[in-house]
Amino acid sequence: MDNVAATPGRGAPFATVAGVQRPRTPAALAAARSATACAVAIALMAGILVSAPLAAATPATDTTSAPGADIATSAAGAAAGAVDHAGVSGRTTGRASIAYPHLSGPQFLAIFDQLALPDTTPPTGPPPPITGNAAADDRIRLLAERRGYSRRPQATGPFGSADGLPMHPRAAGAYHEMKAALAAEVGVQLRAVSAYRSVDDQRRSFLSRLSVSPSQIAAGQADGAVDSLLAWVAPPGYSKHQTGYAVDVVQGNGTVGGFEFTAAFRWLAADNYRNARRFGFLPSYPPDGGQQGPNPEPWEYVFVGTERSRVRGAVGSLDAAHAPALPAVGRVRVRGWAVDADSPGRSVGIHVYVGGPVGTPGVVGTNLGPATAHRPDVGAAYSDVGDHHGFDALAGSGMLQGRVPVCVYALGSQSTRLLGCPQVDLLDGSPFGSLDAVEPHGERALRAAGWAIDPDGDGPVTVRLELDGVVAAEGPADRSRPDVGAAFPWAGSARGFVTTVDAAPGNRRLCVVARNHPGSVGVDRTLGCAVRWVVDPDAAFRDLLSTAPFHDAIAAMADAGVIGGFDDGTFRPTTAVSRQAAVAFLWRLAGSPAPEHAEQPLDTGDHPGSATRGHGFSDVGPDHPFADPITWAAAVGIISGYDDGTFRPTVAVTRQALAALVTRWTAAVAEPLPDEPPGQFTDVDEAHPFAAEIAAVAGAGLATGYDDGTFRPTAPLSRQAAAAVLWRLSQRFD
């Protein structure tokens, strides 16, 4: 307890349609409004908790961001009729006040704790002595801080007078105004019984009630007695009275112990201490303050100023800011509400700055006029506010485009508040739409389909088709698209296009550009691009060009039945060849001879071996689709398996392995290739295990290297390269 004569008392919107963002439906917006409007407003009002020097309230532009989650929750409870305190009954209105949002005990404490109090010095250096016994003093401070006490600033003067007691001048003046209001409204007298006390005064008060010796305290033998005293008296250096901003009051000639049962207390504490807050006072130790030092003290109040005890000026919420679902180029729709906390019945003016905050060079504000739109949710939430404080209007000059800040201000009688400054994507006047499909159409042609709208142009949009960067066709987007008309009723349904362009065979890149209407705001906009394969009707397979380097070899081998394509009509020329496929190609080139029983020489695949192990491979059974070619090739010595008895038919063949297969094939089926000296390739020297085979096939013109002089022996063999080697073999031994 801080009073020397006290006795114990009571213990914060879009959906995507056809690829374009549109505002949510009115029903969805209404649901979002009822869920968030009041919480957002109280979060804005929570600026009373922002740490700032205590100063005289003057009209100002308040653009602080308020910490508000806790207060928003408390306010929701207040709006639901949940305000009550121990010892206070029948004093809630059932709804929150716009100027006096409900605050919890910890929030009352935080407001005073966060203030920078004028005419005080902060608690620096060692704490003041208490008993003169350092160990005992440390023990007392430890127990005090466990209870929630904290060191307080020390008043430096000047002082005013509160019923003859020293107090900071501004606090004393507010006290006398509050005292006069109580007398006028209730007819009882308030009397200050303690105000400023020095550290020495507090020490004497504490020691006069200390019933144990410093040595007992230092030994930890008197913690209970010390804690009981701390429940009512602060140790020196820890009292709010030393700041000059605290006062203990009673009614008339009463005592502090009985104050909470008086009419004066009921008047001060009603509706979350609204009358005390009217004059800038808050409860010093409220009943729900938690670990705050002493027990709750209904008689002690601290002065924080009306700029912190209540909400001043304009408050409200910016519920939404977005480009409207109309062809309003460069405009923004803003929606929300605002109230003047100093005069709730007054309509608040709304100003909107599209492009940046007020004062941004080149940005001119839009005056939306007073916020008078019907908002029954606001009136239902606040006891002193009606239903007509909303706004919902278009703003902006129409000259800005793209993503810009949209800043909305509410102009109160005492201050102007920034309700929000979100980034908004404005319609920029350029055409928009969608490239829905690009597909081959017949022979040597591509067809593109989609839709396009110019929000500020008349008539259909011209769409331009660019094939491989060259303009190939233009035409109007005037075909019927009911889905587009449903999404954009103001544009109508005749916004589609289906356009065909001639295209040479091969991979072709087609882009569709929506042209901006001449003389309107905006620029041409690319709706999309796509790469598509145009089939060559003269090619052997649908994924080949008749002019490709390997086409003739592939076509010849396909006609001869040596190599085939896939079920979808493709050849897939760059796909790697497997061991089983390579053997099948060579088997067919040899005329598909009947298989013979074989003794397989062991091999690691790329390295020839000499041992034998029965016949057949463990992973190639009689039902294997390539059993006949594999059995034949093993019997005539073209292939071998691995040390573990497998053939691994699906493993990819390397270029060096192909050289070995070809030399063995020629030896078994036709005639051996002539020996050639190695050295044709920079990456195959004499020591290479396949140097002889590679030199032989290269010397015979069956295989070639690369332009950089390499053979790349370990690279996978592609299907087109295999076809070329097979065709050269067929030519050599025809």
mmCIF file of N, CA and C in Angstrom, residues 14-23 25 432-434 451 483-489:
data_model
loop_
_atom_site.group_PDB
_atom_site.id
_atom_site.type_symbol
_atom_site.label_atom_id
_atom_site.label_comp_id
_atom_site.label_asym_id
_atom_site.label_seq_id
_atom_site.Cartn_x
_atom_site.Cartn_y
_atom_site.Cartn_z
ATOM 1 N N PHE A 14 -10.355 -10.464 -52.353
ATOM 2 C CA PHE A 14 -10.588 -10.581 -53.810
ATOM 3 C C PHE A 14 -10.859 -12.046 -54.174
ATOM 4 N N ALA A 15 -11.569 -12.239 -55.275
ATOM 5 C CA ALA A 15 -11.725 -13.548 -55.891
ATOM 6 C C ALA A 15 -11.232 -13.444 -57.324
ATOM 7 N N THR A 16 -10.734 -14.576 -57.907
ATOM 8 C CA THR A 16 -10.210 -14.552 -59.273
ATOM 9 C C THR A 16 -11.255 -15.116 -60.230
ATOM 10 N N VAL A 17 -11.648 -14.333 -61.223
ATOM 11 C CA VAL A 17 -12.615 -14.746 -62.233
ATOM 12 C C VAL A 17 -11.956 -14.592 -63.588
ATOM 13 N N ALA A 18 -11.886 -15.690 -64.320
ATOM 14 C CA ALA A 18 -11.277 -15.667 -65.663
ATOM 15 C C ALA A 18 -9.892 -15.047 -65.630
ATOM 16 N N GLY A 19 -9.148 -15.331 -64.545
ATOM 17 C CA GLY A 19 -7.773 -14.871 -64.453
ATOM 18 C C GLY A 19 -7.615 -13.434 -63.998
ATOM 19 N N VAL A 20 -8.722 -12.754 -63.622
ATOM 20 C CA VAL A 20 -8.653 -11.350 -63.223
ATOM 21 C C VAL A 20 -9.232 -11.215 -61.824
ATOM 22 N N GLN A 21 -8.568 -10.423 -60.936
ATOM 23 C CA GLN A 21 -9.057 -10.228 -59.584
ATOM 24 C C GLN A 21 -10.271 -9.320 -59.568
ATOM 25 N N ARG A 22 -11.312 -9.752 -58.801
ATOM 26 C CA ARG A 22 -12.511 -8.941 -58.612
ATOM 27 C C ARG A 22 -12.831 -8.894 -57.126
ATOM 28 N N PRO A 23 -13.529 -7.865 -56.663
ATOM 29 C CA PRO A 23 -13.893 -7.799 -55.253
ATOM 30 C C PRO A 23 -14.774 -8.971 -54.863
ATOM 31 N N THR A 25 -17.942 -10.927 -53.031
ATOM 32 C CA THR A 25 -19.358 -10.645 -53.133
ATOM 33 C C THR A 25 -19.809 -9.772 -51.975
ATOM 34 N N PHE A 432 -6.782 -6.202 -71.060
ATOM 35 C CA PHE A 432 -6.456 -7.411 -70.312
ATOM 36 C C PHE A 432 -7.299 -8.548 -70.864
ATOM 37 N N GLY A 433 -6.954 -9.752 -70.482
ATOM 38 C CA GLY A 433 -7.678 -10.912 -70.982
ATOM 39 C C GLY A 433 -6.920 -12.184 -70.734
ATOM 40 N N SER A 434 -7.101 -13.168 -71.618
ATOM 41 C CA SER A 434 -6.502 -14.477 -71.403
ATOM 42 C C SER A 434 -6.251 -15.167 -72.740
ATOM 43 N N TRP A 451 -9.700 -14.353 -74.929
ATOM 44 C CA TRP A 451 -10.570 -13.186 -74.855
ATOM 45 C C TRP A 451 -9.766 -11.969 -74.430
ATOM 46 N N ASP A 483 -19.078 -16.604 -70.703
ATOM 47 C CA ASP A 483 -18.418 -16.654 -69.400
ATOM 48 C C ASP A 483 -17.731 -15.328 -69.082
ATOM 49 N N VAL A 484 -17.167 -14.695 -70.098
ATOM 50 C CA VAL A 484 -16.533 -13.391 -69.894
ATOM 51 C C VAL A 484 -17.596 -12.332 -69.611
ATOM 52 N N GLY A 485 -18.697 -12.387 -70.334
ATOM 53 C CA GLY A 485 -19.772 -11.435 -70.085
ATOM 54 C C GLY A 485 -20.339 -11.559 -68.687
ATOM 55 N N ALA A 486 -20.391 -12.802 -68.160
ATOM 56 C CA ALA A 486 -20.893 -12.989 -66.797
ATOM 57 C C ALA A 486 -19.929 -12.412 -65.772
ATOM 58 N N ALA A 487 -18.623 -12.523 -66.062
ATOM 59 C CA ALA A 487 -17.625 -12.012 -65.120
ATOM 60 C C ALA A 487 -17.495 -10.502 -65.191
ATOM 61 N N PHE A 488 -17.691 -9.936 -66.373
ATOM 62 C CA PHE A 488 -17.556 -8.489 -66.583
ATOM 63 C C PHE A 488 -18.789 -7.981 -67.326
ATOM 64 N N PRO A 489 -19.908 -7.838 -66.617
ATOM 65 C CA PRO A 489 -21.159 -7.464 -67.298
ATOM 66 C C PRO A 489 -21.060 -6.156 -68.067
#
